[in-house]
Each structure stands twice: as C-alpha cells, then as structure tokens.
Amino acid sequence: AQSVTQPDIHITVSEGASLELRCNYSYGATPYLFWYVQSPGQGLQLLLKYFSGDTLVQGIKGFEAEFKRSQSSFNLRKPSVHWSDAAEYFCAVAPNTGFQKLVFGTGTRLLVSP
Amino acid sequence: DAGVTQSPTHLIKTRGQQVTLRCSPKSGHDTVSWYQQALGQGPQFIFQYYEEEERQRGNFPDRFSGHQFPNYSSELNVNALLLGDSALYLCASSSPPGGTPSYEQYFGPGTRLTVT
C-alpha cells in the first residue's frame, strides 16, 4: 500500500530564512507527487507537482521541490520565507495507473517568526 | 471562473442522524472526489465519481455513500453518524483532458461537520 511520511509535525522558520519540508513515500513504482498548502479554515491549494522528467520542479509562490528516486523523497524548498507562508503543508502521492486517488501525509505546520 | 464550491460551510449533527453535503465542481471538470480530514490529520480519500458512477472507493464503511448528478455536481451522504465522523469534508474536482486522467485536483473550502 502507498504511504507518505512527513517526519516534521511543526517547523519554525525566521522570516527571510530558507525552508525545507521533508516528504518520503512508499510505493512500488514512481508515483505522481504533489505538494499542497492549507491555510486555517481553508481548502487545499496545489503548490507544485511531479509527473516525470526534470526532477526539480517549480511551483507557485516561489516554492520548488526535488524528486530523488534513490531516497523516495520529494522535499519542498523555498529560499526566503515570508510571514504569509505560515500554513499547513501536505505532501501527496497518486498512483500512475489512471486513477486519481491522492494519498496524503499527515502534514507539517509551518510557523514563521519575525 | 468559480472554483469548487461546497455547502454548507458548517454543520452540527447528533449521533445517529444522517447528513448530506454538497459540492459543485470547477467549471469544465467532470470528476469529483471526496476526502475526510480529521483534526490534525491529512485528508483521507473516501470515493470518486465520474460519469455519475462511483469509480474508486477508499477504506470507508457503507454508511458513506455518494451521488453525482448530470451537471457533475455531487453529494456525500453519511448515515448513522458517529462521533468519529466529526471532520472537515473536502471535495475536489478534476477533468480528463482528451481522455487522459488529470491528476490536478482542485479542492473546495470544505464542510466542517461536528457530531455531538
């Protein structure tokens, strides 16, 4: 069965500092990979996705993620965090078999300190 | 262009009651998925509807059922509510462009269900 692990429940970063959120997945083949962001009381917004090709993908709001097949990882990064980035971040995978079911990690809450 | 809309925003029900949640997909989308997000957890897939049929189902009991209408909107029904059904219920829509499944799911703001 597919699973997604986000080992950090909370992360605090100073405004302007760099950010890396970790995501590891377990799946027999390379799945499709996603990062979503959820602000309090809101739905989920897609930040970026990886289907195939270049392993470094760019997303919205200045985020990027790197797929590393050897480590089964898809870590999210941002060079300089803004206070508005404070939110919950979810990594998700979907099987590349034609169905669109997303399997999510438990999320990482990002706190941004002044 | 309206995104995914859900109603109601909040709902309070009593154990044993039944509830219906509604979702309108993003314009041009014909596939609707439902997810349950318990407090402090990631969303869990309930089921997906396409062409008015349930196409895939997650690990949820039969108390959870759904429907998709010809205009692609969808309902999620939960019978015999339990305290553990309290959660944020998210609807997501997507579209298969040219017959190829699209994995970009657009989420609505959710319906917060509280069971007392």
Short mmCIF file of C-alpha atoms in Angstrom, two decimals:
data_model
loop_
_atom_site.label_atom_id
_atom_site.label_comp_id
_atom_site.label_asym_id
_atom_site.label_seq_id
_atom_site.Cartn_x
_atom_site.Cartn_y
_atom_site.Cartn_z
CA ALA A 1 0.00 0.00 0.00
CA GLN A 2 1.12 3.50 -0.69
CA SER A 3 2.09 5.73 2.21
CA VAL A 4 3.53 9.18 2.70
CA THR A 5 5.66 10.27 5.64
CA GLN A 6 6.20 13.83 6.68
CA PRO A 7 8.54 13.47 9.65
CA ASP A 8 8.25 17.05 10.91
CA ILE A 9 4.96 17.91 12.60
CA HIS A 10 5.94 21.52 13.23
CA ILE A 11 8.71 23.70 11.84
CA THR A 12 9.52 27.27 12.86
CA VAL A 13 11.49 29.44 10.47
CA SER A 14 12.51 33.06 10.73
CA GLU A 15 11.13 35.37 8.09
CA GLY A 16 13.63 35.63 5.26
CA ALA A 17 15.31 32.33 6.10
CA SER A 18 15.28 29.31 3.82
CA LEU A 19 12.85 26.43 4.23
CA GLU A 20 12.92 22.72 3.52
CA LEU A 21 9.98 20.43 4.31
CA ARG A 22 10.63 16.71 4.08
CA CYS A 23 8.49 14.09 2.39
CA ASN A 24 9.16 10.39 1.89
CA TYR A 25 6.87 7.99 0.13
CA SER A 26 6.46 4.26 -0.11
CA TYR A 27 5.22 2.89 -3.39
CA GLY A 28 6.21 0.09 -5.77
CA ALA A 29 6.80 2.36 -8.73
CA THR A 30 7.37 6.06 -9.11
CA PRO A 31 4.05 7.70 -8.30
CA TYR A 32 2.86 11.14 -9.18
CA LEU A 33 3.90 13.56 -6.43
CA PHE A 34 2.29 16.72 -5.12
CA TRP A 35 2.63 19.42 -2.50
CA TYR A 36 -0.47 21.21 -1.24
CA VAL A 37 -0.82 24.10 1.20
CA GLN A 38 -3.75 24.66 3.56
CA SER A 39 -4.34 27.92 5.37
CA PRO A 40 -6.50 27.86 8.53
CA GLY A 41 -10.12 27.13 7.71
CA GLN A 42 -9.37 26.79 4.03
CA GLY A 43 -9.24 24.04 1.45
CA LEU A 44 -6.07 22.79 -0.18
CA GLN A 45 -4.14 24.70 -2.82
CA LEU A 46 -1.77 22.90 -5.18
CA LEU A 47 1.77 24.29 -4.94
CA LEU A 48 3.50 22.01 -7.43
CA LYS A 49 3.51 18.53 -8.94
CA TYR A 50 5.91 15.98 -10.41
CA PHE A 51 4.86 13.51 -13.06
CA SER A 52 8.08 12.78 -14.92
CA GLY A 53 11.12 14.46 -16.47
CA ASP A 54 13.20 17.11 -14.73
CA THR A 55 13.47 16.15 -11.08
CA LEU A 56 13.49 19.77 -9.90
CA VAL A 57 10.04 21.27 -10.28
CA GLN A 58 8.98 24.85 -9.80
CA GLY A 59 5.68 25.82 -8.29
CA ILE A 60 3.70 28.83 -7.27
CA LYS A 61 4.66 31.35 -4.59
CA GLY A 62 8.38 30.74 -5.12
CA PHE A 63 8.33 27.10 -3.99
CA GLU A 64 10.28 24.29 -5.61
CA ALA A 65 10.64 20.58 -4.92
CA GLU A 66 13.19 17.96 -5.86
CA PHE A 67 12.34 14.34 -6.60
CA LYS A 68 15.03 11.88 -5.54
CA ARG A 69 14.18 8.37 -6.67
CA SER A 70 17.02 6.74 -4.71
CA GLN A 71 15.72 8.23 -1.47
CA SER A 72 11.99 8.02 -2.30
CA SER A 73 11.80 11.66 -1.34
CA PHE A 74 10.12 14.79 -2.64
CA ASN A 75 11.24 17.65 -0.40
CA LEU A 76 9.76 21.12 -0.68
CA ARG A 77 12.02 24.18 -0.55
CA LYS A 78 11.80 27.93 -0.56
CA PRO A 79 14.85 30.21 -0.46
CA SER A 80 13.26 33.01 1.56
CA VAL A 81 10.15 32.54 3.68
CA HIS A 82 7.52 35.25 4.06
CA TRP A 83 5.17 35.61 7.02
CA SER A 84 2.27 34.76 4.69
CA ASP A 85 3.76 31.30 4.12
CA ALA A 86 2.66 30.22 7.60
CA ALA A 87 0.24 27.34 6.95
CA GLU A 88 -0.06 23.56 6.89
CA TYR A 89 1.79 21.79 4.09
CA PHE A 90 0.81 18.38 2.79
CA CYS A 91 2.75 16.03 0.55
CA ALA A 92 0.63 13.63 -1.51
CA VAL A 93 1.09 10.81 -3.97
CA ALA A 94 -1.14 9.31 -6.62
CA PRO A 95 -0.61 6.03 -8.44
CA ASN A 96 0.35 6.41 -12.09
CA THR A 97 -2.26 3.85 -13.04
CA GLY A 98 -5.08 6.01 -14.29
CA PHE A 99 -7.00 6.68 -11.10
CA GLN A 100 -6.74 9.96 -9.29
CA LYS A 101 -6.86 8.92 -5.65
CA LEU A 102 -4.48 11.05 -3.60
CA VAL A 103 -2.74 9.64 -0.54
CA PHE A 104 -1.66 12.40 1.83
CA GLY A 105 0.91 12.66 4.57
CA THR A 106 -0.07 13.96 7.99
CA GLY A 107 1.20 17.43 7.20
CA THR A 108 3.80 19.86 8.51
CA ARG A 109 2.72 23.06 10.19
CA LEU A 110 4.99 25.94 9.29
CA LEU A 111 5.34 28.80 11.76
CA VAL A 112 7.16 31.95 10.67
CA SER A 113 8.80 34.07 13.33
CA PRO A 114 9.55 37.78 12.83
CA ASP B 1 -14.46 31.39 -13.13
CA ALA B 2 -15.90 29.89 -9.96
CA GLY B 3 -13.78 27.28 -8.31
CA VAL B 4 -15.04 24.30 -6.37
CA THR B 5 -17.87 25.25 -4.06
CA GLN B 6 -19.23 23.31 -1.11
CA SER B 7 -22.25 23.69 1.12
CA PRO B 8 -22.93 24.08 3.91
CA THR B 9 -19.81 25.61 5.47
CA HIS B 10 -20.51 24.24 8.91
CA LEU B 11 -22.91 21.63 10.22
CA ILE B 12 -23.73 20.26 13.64
CA LYS B 13 -25.49 16.92 13.91
CA THR B 14 -26.36 14.43 16.63
CA ARG B 15 -25.16 10.84 16.78
CA GLY B 16 -27.35 8.54 14.73
CA GLN B 17 -28.56 11.26 12.39
CA GLN B 18 -27.93 11.44 8.67
CA VAL B 19 -26.20 14.25 6.78
CA THR B 20 -25.87 15.35 3.16
CA LEU B 21 -23.00 17.51 1.94
CA ARG B 22 -22.94 19.14 -1.47
CA CYS B 23 -20.23 20.01 -3.97
CA SER B 24 -20.15 21.86 -7.28
CA PRO B 25 -17.02 21.21 -9.33
CA LYS B 26 -14.89 23.78 -11.06
CA SER B 27 -16.22 24.76 -14.46
CA GLY B 28 -15.18 22.22 -17.09
CA HIS B 29 -14.45 19.47 -14.57
CA ASP B 30 -16.42 16.24 -14.61
CA THR B 31 -14.76 14.16 -11.89
CA VAL B 32 -15.45 14.70 -8.20
CA SER B 33 -13.57 13.17 -5.28
CA TRP B 34 -14.43 13.37 -1.59
CA TYR B 35 -11.94 13.38 1.27
CA GLN B 36 -12.30 13.34 5.05
CA GLN B 37 -9.81 15.36 7.08
CA ALA B 38 -9.86 14.68 10.80
CA LEU B 39 -8.30 17.25 13.12
CA GLY B 40 -4.52 17.20 12.86
CA GLN B 41 -4.51 14.67 10.04
CA GLY B 42 -4.08 14.67 6.30
CA PRO B 43 -7.12 14.19 4.07
CA GLN B 44 -8.25 10.60 3.53
CA PHE B 45 -9.84 9.54 0.25
CA ILE B 46 -13.48 8.48 0.57
CA PHE B 47 -14.54 7.92 -3.05
CA GLN B 48 -14.56 9.37 -6.54
CA TYR B 49 -17.37 9.90 -9.02
CA TYR B 50 -17.13 10.09 -12.78
CA GLU B 51 -19.99 9.86 -15.29
CA GLU B 52 -22.42 9.56 -12.38
CA GLU B 53 -20.79 6.37 -11.11
CA GLU B 54 -18.53 5.60 -8.19
CA ARG B 55 -15.21 4.85 -9.82
CA GLN B 56 -12.99 4.22 -6.82
CA ARG B 57 -13.53 3.92 -3.09
CA GLY B 58 -11.29 4.28 -0.09
CA ASN B 59 -11.47 2.39 3.19
CA PHE B 60 -14.75 3.80 4.44
CA PRO B 61 -17.86 1.90 5.58
CA ASP B 62 -21.07 1.70 3.59
CA ARG B 63 -22.54 4.41 5.81
CA PHE B 64 -20.72 6.75 3.46
CA SER B 65 -22.42 6.99 0.09
CA GLY B 66 -22.48 9.46 -2.73
CA HIS B 67 -24.10 10.58 -5.88
CA GLN B 68 -23.15 12.55 -8.94
CA PHE B 69 -25.70 14.45 -10.99
CA PRO B 70 -25.76 15.04 -14.76
CA ASN B 71 -24.37 18.56 -14.21
CA TYR B 72 -21.35 16.92 -12.45
CA SER B 73 -22.24 18.24 -9.00
CA SER B 74 -22.06 15.70 -6.23
CA GLU B 75 -23.43 14.81 -2.81
CA LEU B 76 -21.86 12.94 0.05
CA ASN B 77 -24.26 11.20 2.42
CA VAL B 78 -23.34 9.81 5.79
CA ASN B 79 -25.85 7.68 7.71
CA ALA B 80 -25.94 6.74 11.39
CA LEU B 81 -23.44 9.42 12.34
CA LEU B 82 -20.76 8.59 14.89
CA LEU B 83 -18.73 10.97 17.00
CA GLY B 84 -15.70 9.89 14.95
CA ASP B 85 -17.28 11.26 11.79
CA SER B 86 -16.55 14.79 13.01
CA ALA B 87 -14.14 16.20 10.46
CA LEU B 88 -13.61 18.60 7.60
CA TYR B 89 -15.05 17.09 4.42
CA LEU B 90 -13.29 18.22 1.29
CA CYS B 91 -14.48 17.94 -2.26
CA ALA B 92 -12.04 18.02 -5.15
CA SER B 93 -12.71 18.20 -8.86
CA SER B 94 -10.61 17.31 -11.86
CA SER B 95 -11.01 16.67 -15.54
CA PRO B 96 -9.64 14.19 -18.01
CA PRO B 97 -8.39 16.35 -20.89
CA GLY B 98 -8.55 14.43 -24.10
CA GLY B 99 -9.41 11.25 -22.27
CA THR B 100 -6.20 11.25 -20.23
CA PRO B 101 -6.83 11.48 -16.49
CA SER B 102 -5.77 14.75 -14.99
CA TYR B 103 -4.13 14.48 -11.64
CA GLU B 104 -4.54 18.13 -10.80
CA GLN B 105 -7.29 18.13 -8.24
CA TYR B 106 -8.81 21.43 -7.21
CA PHE B 107 -10.18 21.49 -3.69
CA GLY B 108 -13.13 23.34 -2.25
CA PRO B 109 -13.05 25.08 1.15
CA GLY B 110 -14.68 22.11 2.84
CA THR B 111 -17.64 21.48 5.13
CA ARG B 112 -16.89 21.29 8.84
CA LEU B 113 -19.09 18.56 10.35
CA THR B 114 -19.43 18.29 14.11
CA VAL B 115 -21.23 15.29 15.57
CA THR B 116 -22.36 15.63 19.19
#
